[in-house]
Tab-separated table of C-alpha atoms in Angstrom:
chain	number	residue	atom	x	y	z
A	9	UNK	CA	-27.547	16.451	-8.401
A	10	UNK	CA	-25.192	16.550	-5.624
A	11	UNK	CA	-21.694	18.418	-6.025
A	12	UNK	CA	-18.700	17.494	-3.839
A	13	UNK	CA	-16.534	20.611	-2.911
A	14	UNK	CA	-12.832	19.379	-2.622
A	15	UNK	CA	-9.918	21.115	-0.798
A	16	UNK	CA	-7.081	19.590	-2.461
A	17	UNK	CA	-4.134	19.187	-0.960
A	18	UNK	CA	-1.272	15.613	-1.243
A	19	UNK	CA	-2.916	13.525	1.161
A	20	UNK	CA	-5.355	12.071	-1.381
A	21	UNK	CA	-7.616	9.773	0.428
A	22	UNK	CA	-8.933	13.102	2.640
A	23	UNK	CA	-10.894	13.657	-0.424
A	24	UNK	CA	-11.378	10.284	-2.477
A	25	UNK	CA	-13.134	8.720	0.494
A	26	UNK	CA	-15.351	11.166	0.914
A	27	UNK	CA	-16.764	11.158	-2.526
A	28	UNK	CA	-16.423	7.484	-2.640
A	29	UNK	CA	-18.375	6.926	0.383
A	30	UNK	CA	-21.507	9.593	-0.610
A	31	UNK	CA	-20.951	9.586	-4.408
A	32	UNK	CA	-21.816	12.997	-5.820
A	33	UNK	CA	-22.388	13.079	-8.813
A	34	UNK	CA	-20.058	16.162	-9.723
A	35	UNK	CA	-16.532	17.198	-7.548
A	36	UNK	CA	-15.269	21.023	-7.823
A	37	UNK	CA	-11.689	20.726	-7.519
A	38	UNK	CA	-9.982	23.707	-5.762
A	39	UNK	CA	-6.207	23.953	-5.754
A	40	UNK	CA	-3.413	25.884	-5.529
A	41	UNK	CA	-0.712	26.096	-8.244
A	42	UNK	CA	1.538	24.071	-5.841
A	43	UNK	CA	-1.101	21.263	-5.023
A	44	UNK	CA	-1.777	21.369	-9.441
A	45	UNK	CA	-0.440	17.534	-9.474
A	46	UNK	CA	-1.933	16.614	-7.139
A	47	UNK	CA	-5.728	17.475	-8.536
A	48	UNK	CA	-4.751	16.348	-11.649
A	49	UNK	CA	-4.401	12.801	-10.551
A	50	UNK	CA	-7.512	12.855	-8.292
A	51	UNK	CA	-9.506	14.313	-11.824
A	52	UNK	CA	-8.393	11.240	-13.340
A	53	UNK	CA	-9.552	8.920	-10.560
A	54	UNK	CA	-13.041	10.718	-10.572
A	55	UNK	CA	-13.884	10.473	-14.332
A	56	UNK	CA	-12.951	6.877	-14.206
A	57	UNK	CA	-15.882	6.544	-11.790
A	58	UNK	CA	-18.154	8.459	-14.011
A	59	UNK	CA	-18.102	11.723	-12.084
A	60	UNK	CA	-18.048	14.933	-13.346
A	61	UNK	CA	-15.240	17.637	-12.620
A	62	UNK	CA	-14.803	20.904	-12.265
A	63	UNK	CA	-11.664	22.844	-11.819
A	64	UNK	CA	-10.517	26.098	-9.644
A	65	UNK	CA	-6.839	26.508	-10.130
A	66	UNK	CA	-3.915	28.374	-8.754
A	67	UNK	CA	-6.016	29.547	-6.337
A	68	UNK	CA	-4.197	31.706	-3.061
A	69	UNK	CA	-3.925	29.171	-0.130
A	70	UNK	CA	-3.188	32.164	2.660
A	71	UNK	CA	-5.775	34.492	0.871
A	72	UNK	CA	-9.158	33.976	3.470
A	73	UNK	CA	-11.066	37.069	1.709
A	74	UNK	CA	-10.093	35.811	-1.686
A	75	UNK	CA	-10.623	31.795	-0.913
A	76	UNK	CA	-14.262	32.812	0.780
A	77	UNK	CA	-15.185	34.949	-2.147
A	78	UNK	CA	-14.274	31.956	-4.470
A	79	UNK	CA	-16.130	29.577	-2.606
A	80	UNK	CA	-19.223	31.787	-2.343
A	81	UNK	CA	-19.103	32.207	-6.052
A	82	UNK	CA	-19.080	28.753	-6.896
A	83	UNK	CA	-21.979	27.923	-4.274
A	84	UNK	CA	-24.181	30.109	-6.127
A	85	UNK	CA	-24.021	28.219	-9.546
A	86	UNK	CA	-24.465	24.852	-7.842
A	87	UNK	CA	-27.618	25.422	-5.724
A	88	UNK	CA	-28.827	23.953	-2.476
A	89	UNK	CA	-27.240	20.191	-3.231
A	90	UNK	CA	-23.743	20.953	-2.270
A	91	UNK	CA	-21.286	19.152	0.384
A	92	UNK	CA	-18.407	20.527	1.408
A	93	UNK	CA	-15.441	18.399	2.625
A	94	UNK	CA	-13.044	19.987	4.999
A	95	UNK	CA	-10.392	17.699	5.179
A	96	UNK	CA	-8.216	18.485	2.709
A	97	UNK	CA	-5.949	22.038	1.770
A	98	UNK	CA	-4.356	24.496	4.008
A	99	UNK	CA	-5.990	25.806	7.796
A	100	UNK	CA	-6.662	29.215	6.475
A	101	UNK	CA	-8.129	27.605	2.683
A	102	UNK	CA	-10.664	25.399	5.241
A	103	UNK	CA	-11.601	28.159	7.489
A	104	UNK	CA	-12.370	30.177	4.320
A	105	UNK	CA	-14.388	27.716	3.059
A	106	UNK	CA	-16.389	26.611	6.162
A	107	UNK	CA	-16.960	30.004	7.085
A	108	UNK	CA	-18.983	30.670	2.990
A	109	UNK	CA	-20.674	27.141	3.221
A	110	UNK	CA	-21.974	28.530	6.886
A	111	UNK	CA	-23.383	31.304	5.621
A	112	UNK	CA	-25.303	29.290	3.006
A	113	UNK	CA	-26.026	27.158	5.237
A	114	UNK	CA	-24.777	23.942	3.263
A	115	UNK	CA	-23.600	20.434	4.640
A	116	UNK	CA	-19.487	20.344	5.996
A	117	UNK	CA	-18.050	16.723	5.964
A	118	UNK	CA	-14.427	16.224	7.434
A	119	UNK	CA	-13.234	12.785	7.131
A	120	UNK	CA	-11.358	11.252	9.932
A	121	UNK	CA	-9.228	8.536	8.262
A	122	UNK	CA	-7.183	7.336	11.654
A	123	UNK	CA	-10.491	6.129	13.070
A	124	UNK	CA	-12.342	5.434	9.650
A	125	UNK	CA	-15.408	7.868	10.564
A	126	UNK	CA	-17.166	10.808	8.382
A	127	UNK	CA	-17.732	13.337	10.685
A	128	UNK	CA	-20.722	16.251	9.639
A	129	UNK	CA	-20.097	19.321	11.553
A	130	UNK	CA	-22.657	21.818	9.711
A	131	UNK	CA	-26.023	22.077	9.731
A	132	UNK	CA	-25.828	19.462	12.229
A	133	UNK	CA	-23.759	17.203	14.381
A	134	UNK	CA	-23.151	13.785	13.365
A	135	UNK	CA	-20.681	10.600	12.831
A	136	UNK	CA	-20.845	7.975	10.685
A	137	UNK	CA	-18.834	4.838	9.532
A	138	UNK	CA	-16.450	5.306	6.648
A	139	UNK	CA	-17.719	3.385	4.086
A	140	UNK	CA	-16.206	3.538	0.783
A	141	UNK	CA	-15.333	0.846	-1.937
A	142	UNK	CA	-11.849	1.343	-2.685
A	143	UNK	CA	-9.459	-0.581	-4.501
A	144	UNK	CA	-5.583	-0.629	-4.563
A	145	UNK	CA	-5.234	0.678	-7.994
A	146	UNK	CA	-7.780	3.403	-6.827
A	147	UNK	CA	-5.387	4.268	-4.291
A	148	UNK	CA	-2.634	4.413	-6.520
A	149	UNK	CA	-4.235	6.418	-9.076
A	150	UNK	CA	-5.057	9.034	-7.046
A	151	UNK	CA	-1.496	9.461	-6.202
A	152	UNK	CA	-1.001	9.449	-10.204
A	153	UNK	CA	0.594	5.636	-10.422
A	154	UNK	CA	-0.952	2.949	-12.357
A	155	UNK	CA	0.045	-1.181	-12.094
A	156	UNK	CA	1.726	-2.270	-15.135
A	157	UNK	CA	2.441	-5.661	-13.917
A	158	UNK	CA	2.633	-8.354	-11.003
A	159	UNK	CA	3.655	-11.629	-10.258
A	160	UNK	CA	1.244	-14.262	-10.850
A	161	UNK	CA	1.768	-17.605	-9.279
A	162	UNK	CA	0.168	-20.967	-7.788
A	163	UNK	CA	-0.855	-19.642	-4.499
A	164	UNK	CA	-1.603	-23.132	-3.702
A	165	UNK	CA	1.590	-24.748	-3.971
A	166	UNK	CA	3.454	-22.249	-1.856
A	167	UNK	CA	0.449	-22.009	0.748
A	168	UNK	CA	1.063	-25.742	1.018
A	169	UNK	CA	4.544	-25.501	1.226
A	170	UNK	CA	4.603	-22.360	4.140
A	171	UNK	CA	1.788	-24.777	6.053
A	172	UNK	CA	4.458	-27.299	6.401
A	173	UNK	CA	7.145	-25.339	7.485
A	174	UNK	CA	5.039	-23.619	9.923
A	175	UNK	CA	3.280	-26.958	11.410
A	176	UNK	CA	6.876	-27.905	11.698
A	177	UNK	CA	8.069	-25.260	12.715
A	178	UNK	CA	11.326	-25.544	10.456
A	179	UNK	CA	11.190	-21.755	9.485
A	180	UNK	CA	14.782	-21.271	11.374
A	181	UNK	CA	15.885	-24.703	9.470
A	182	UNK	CA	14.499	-23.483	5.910
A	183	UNK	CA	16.051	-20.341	6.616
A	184	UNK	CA	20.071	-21.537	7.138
A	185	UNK	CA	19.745	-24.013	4.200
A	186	UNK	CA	18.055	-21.034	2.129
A	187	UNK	CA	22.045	-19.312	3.524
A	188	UNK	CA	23.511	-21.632	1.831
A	189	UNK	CA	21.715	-21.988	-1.458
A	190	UNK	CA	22.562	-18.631	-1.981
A	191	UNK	CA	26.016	-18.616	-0.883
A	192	UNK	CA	25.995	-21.389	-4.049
A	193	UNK	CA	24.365	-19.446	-6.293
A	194	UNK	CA	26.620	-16.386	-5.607
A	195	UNK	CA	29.823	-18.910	-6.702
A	196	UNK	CA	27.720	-19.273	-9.656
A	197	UNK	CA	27.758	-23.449	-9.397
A	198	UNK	CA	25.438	-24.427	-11.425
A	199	UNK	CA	23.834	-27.954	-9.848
A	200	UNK	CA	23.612	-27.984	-6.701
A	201	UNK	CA	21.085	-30.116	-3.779
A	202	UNK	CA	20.718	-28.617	-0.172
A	203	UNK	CA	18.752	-29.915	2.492
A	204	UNK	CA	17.829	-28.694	5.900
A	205	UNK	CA	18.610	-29.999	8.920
A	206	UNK	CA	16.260	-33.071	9.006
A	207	UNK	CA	16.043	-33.791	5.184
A	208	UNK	CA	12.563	-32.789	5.196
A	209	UNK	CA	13.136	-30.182	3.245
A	210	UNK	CA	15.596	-30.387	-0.331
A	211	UNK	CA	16.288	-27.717	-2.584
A	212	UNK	CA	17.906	-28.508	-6.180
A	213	UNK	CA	19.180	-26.302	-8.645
A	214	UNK	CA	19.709	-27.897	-12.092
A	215	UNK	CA	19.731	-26.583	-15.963
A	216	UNK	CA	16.136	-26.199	-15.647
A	217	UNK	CA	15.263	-23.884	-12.300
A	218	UNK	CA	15.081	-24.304	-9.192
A	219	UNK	CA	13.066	-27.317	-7.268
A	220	UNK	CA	11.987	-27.530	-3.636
A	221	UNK	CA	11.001	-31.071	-2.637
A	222	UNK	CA	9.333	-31.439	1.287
A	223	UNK	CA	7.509	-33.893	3.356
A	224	UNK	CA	7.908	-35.938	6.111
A	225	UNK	CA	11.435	-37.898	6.973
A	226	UNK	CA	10.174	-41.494	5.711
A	227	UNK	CA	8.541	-39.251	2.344
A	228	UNK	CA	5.025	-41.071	2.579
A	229	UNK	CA	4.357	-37.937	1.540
A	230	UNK	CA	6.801	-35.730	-0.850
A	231	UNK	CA	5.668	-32.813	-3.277
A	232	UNK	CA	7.748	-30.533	-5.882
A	233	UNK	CA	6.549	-27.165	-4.945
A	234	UNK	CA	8.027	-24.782	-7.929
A	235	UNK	CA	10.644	-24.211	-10.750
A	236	UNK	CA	11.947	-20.760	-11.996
A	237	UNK	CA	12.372	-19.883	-8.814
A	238	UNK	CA	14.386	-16.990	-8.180
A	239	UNK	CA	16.606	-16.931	-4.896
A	240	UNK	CA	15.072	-14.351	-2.961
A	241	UNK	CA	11.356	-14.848	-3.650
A	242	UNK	CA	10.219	-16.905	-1.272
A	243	UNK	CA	10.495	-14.450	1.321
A	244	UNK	CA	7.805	-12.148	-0.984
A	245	UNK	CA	5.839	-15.332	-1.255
A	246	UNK	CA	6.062	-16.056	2.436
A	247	UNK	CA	4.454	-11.940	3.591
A	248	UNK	CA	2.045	-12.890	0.883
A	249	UNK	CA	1.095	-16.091	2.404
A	250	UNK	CA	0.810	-14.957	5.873
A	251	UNK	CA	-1.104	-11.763	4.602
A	252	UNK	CA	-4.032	-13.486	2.978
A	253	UNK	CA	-4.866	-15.184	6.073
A	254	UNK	CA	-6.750	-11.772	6.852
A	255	UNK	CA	-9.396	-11.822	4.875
A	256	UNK	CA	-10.459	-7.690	4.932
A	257	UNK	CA	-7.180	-6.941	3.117
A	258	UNK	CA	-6.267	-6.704	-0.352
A	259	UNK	CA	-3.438	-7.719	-1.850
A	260	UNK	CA	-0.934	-7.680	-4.591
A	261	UNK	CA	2.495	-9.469	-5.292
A	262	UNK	CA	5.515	-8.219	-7.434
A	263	UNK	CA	3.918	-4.946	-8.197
A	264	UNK	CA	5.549	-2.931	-10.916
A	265	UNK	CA	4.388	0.866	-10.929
A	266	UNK	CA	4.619	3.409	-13.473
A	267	UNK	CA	3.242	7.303	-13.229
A	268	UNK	CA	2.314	9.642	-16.229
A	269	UNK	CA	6.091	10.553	-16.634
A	270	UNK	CA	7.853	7.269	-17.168
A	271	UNK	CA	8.721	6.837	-13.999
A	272	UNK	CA	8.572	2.768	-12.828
A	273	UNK	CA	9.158	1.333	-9.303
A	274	UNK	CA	8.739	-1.719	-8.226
A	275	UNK	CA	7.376	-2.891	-4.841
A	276	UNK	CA	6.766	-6.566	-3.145
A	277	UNK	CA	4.017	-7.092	-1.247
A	278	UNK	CA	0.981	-4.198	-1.521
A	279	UNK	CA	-1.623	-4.267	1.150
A	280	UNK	CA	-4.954	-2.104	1.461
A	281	UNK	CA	-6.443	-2.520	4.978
A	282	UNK	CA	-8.557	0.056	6.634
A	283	UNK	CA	-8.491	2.812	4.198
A	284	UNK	CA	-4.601	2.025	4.533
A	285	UNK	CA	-2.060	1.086	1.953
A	286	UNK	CA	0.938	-0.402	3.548
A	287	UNK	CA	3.959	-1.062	1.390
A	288	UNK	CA	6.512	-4.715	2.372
A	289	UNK	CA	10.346	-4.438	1.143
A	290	UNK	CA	10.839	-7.863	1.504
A	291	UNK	CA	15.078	-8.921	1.739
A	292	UNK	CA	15.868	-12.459	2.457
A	293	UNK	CA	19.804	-11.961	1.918
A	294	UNK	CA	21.114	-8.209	2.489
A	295	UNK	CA	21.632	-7.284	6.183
A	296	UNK	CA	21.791	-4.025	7.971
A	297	UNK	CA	21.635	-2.073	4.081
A	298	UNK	CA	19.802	1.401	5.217
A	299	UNK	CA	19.515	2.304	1.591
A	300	UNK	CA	16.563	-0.554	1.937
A	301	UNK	CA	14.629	1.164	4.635
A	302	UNK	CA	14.804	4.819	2.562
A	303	UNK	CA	13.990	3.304	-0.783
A	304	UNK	CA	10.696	1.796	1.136
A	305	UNK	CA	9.946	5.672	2.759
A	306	UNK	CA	10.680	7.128	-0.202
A	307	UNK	CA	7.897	4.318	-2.662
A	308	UNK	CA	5.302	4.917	0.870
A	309	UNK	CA	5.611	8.949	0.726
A	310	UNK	CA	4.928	8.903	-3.498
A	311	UNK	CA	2.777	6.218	-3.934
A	312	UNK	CA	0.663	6.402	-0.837
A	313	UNK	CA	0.880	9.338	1.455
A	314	UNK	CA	1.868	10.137	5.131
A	315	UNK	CA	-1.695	7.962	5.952
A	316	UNK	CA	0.455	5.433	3.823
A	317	UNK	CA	3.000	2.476	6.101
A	318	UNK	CA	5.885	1.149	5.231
A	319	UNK	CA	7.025	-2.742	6.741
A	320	UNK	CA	10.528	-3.981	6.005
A	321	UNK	CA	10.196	-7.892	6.173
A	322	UNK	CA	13.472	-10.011	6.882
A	323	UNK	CA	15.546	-13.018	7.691
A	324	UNK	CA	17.791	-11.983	9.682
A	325	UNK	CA	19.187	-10.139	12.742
A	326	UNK	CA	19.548	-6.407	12.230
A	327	UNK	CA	22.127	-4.305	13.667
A	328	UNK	CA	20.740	-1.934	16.804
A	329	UNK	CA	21.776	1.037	14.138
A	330	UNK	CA	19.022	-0.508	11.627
A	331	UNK	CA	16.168	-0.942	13.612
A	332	UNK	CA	16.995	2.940	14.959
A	333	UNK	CA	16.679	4.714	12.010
A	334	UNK	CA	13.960	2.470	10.842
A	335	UNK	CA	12.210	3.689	13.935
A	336	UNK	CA	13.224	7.155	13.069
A	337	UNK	CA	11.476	6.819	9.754
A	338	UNK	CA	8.601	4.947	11.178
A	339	UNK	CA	9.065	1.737	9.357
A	340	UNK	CA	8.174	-1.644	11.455
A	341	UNK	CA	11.250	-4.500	10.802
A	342	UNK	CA	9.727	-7.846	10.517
A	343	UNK	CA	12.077	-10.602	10.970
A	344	UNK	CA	10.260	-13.855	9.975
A	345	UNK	CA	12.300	-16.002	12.607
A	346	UNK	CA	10.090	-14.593	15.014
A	347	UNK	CA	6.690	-14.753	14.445
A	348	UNK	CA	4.743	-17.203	15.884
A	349	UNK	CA	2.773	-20.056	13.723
A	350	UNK	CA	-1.057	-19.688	14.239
């Protein structure tokens, strides 16, 4: 019965892919009082998968004697079908530990997750493939979050609707008219009609919701794609849509978050990809607000990690000043006038 020694430490997928990818059947957690949290949330992952956990708290992350001594007393209640993965906790907790599992001569893992390979060092070279079935609410729980709701809508309508404007390449067109809806909206007039540039496109706003009507100019063909629509959404929508053309990545829309202490944030677009959660801030109206680009690097560091990205998507030109600090914080800007249709 295999048991999966775990350095803990805050970058949580160092030691969930690991145990995801060779399933023990028991993890010993060892953490410092700092890193407490953090094993706390990966217990609660683990158990959810039907693995069993042990504990080794407030242990002494620049003790090596101590650490080793730890390490060697644990190995001797858990016999000869032991792994121990390096990746995680502090240089001097993994050279403790490498150094006892040596002397026992014992398997060492380290799991490289930029280029998505296990890596066994002791008794014997080797490199594998990460493989490891991991969701986004995996992810997310080992970080301590949970989903407590998303946005649910017909995928189909505004797939059909983001095909037009793409084979038509009216994105920059959609975009101006979208200016002025909301320009409308902000002077709080309640009906209102807007069309782009070629009438191909018509947005209404009645008592009811909002309506966008599209086809061609002579309307052979003419659909009504939503209602309830509020005014910045169809930027979310639109990441979304171009998103699921990939078809290795998950996904998830309007995600509302919550952690053990009440604490809720909300995010737009959630991808997994490659091991990889990447976070989209999605703003169709605001311009040059750097508030934006720290609220995203701020939901990326909690929810996700340093191995964790952060994308700001938008529709329109950002100042020079923008796009430097979001380069400073290592956020990509997206502006949707400029990609390219497929």
């Amino acid at each position: 019965m295999t048991t999966m020694f775990c350095l803990v430490s805050r970058q949580a997928m160092a030691n969930v892919l690991p145990v995801f990818m060779l399933k023990p059947k028991n993890v010993l957690l060892l953490s410092t009082l700092e890193e407490k949290q953090c094993a706390n949330n990966l217990e609660r992952l683990f158990v959810q998968k039907n693995i069993k956990v042990y504990r080794r708290d407030n242990l002494d992350a620049y003790d090596y004697k101590a650490f080793r001594e730890v390490v060697k007393e644990e190995l001797k209640k858990y016999g000869n079908d032991v792994i121990l993965n390096l990746t995680g906790g502090t240089k001097l907790m993994a050279l403790a530990a490498r150094d006892a599992f040596a002397e026992f001569n014992r398997r060492i893992v380290y799991c490289d997750t930029e280029h998505k390979k296990l890596i066994t060092i002791h008794p014997s070279y080797h490199i594998e493939d990460l493989n490891a079935e991991l969701t986004i609410e995996d992810y997310l729980s080992s970080y301590g979050y949970k989903i407590i709701d998303e946005k649910n809508i017909n995928f189909d309508e505004y797939f059909n609707f983001f095909n037009f404007i793409e084979k038509n390449n009216l994105m920059a067109s959609f975009v101006n008219m979208y200016k002025k809806v909301r320009q409308k909206i902000h002077m709080e007039i309640p009906k209102f009609t807007e069309f782009n540039h070629d009438k191909r496109i018509k947005i209404t706003r009645d008592l009811k919701g909002f309506f966008i009507e599209y086809g061609t100019s002579n309307k052979e063909i003419f659909f009504i794609s939503h209602s309830d629509f509020k005014s910045g959404d169809w930027l979310e929508y639109y990441t979304y849509y171009l998103l699921s053309k990939n078809k290795n990545s998950q996904l998830k829309l309007g995600v509302k978050l919550i952690n053990e202490k009440g604490v809720e944030n909300e995010i737009d677009v959630i991808e997994l990809k490659d091991y990889r959660l990447i976070l989209y801030s999605c703003k169709s109206g605001k311009k040059d607000n750097q508030f934006d680009l720290y609220q995203i690097e701020t939901l990326r560091n909690i929810t996700s990690g340093t191995f964790g990205k952060g994308i700001f998507v938008t529709a329109n030109k950002q100042s020079a000043a923008f796009l430097k600090r979001a380069q400073e914080l290592s956020i990509k800007v997206i502006n949707v006038l400029e990609i390219k249709p497929a």
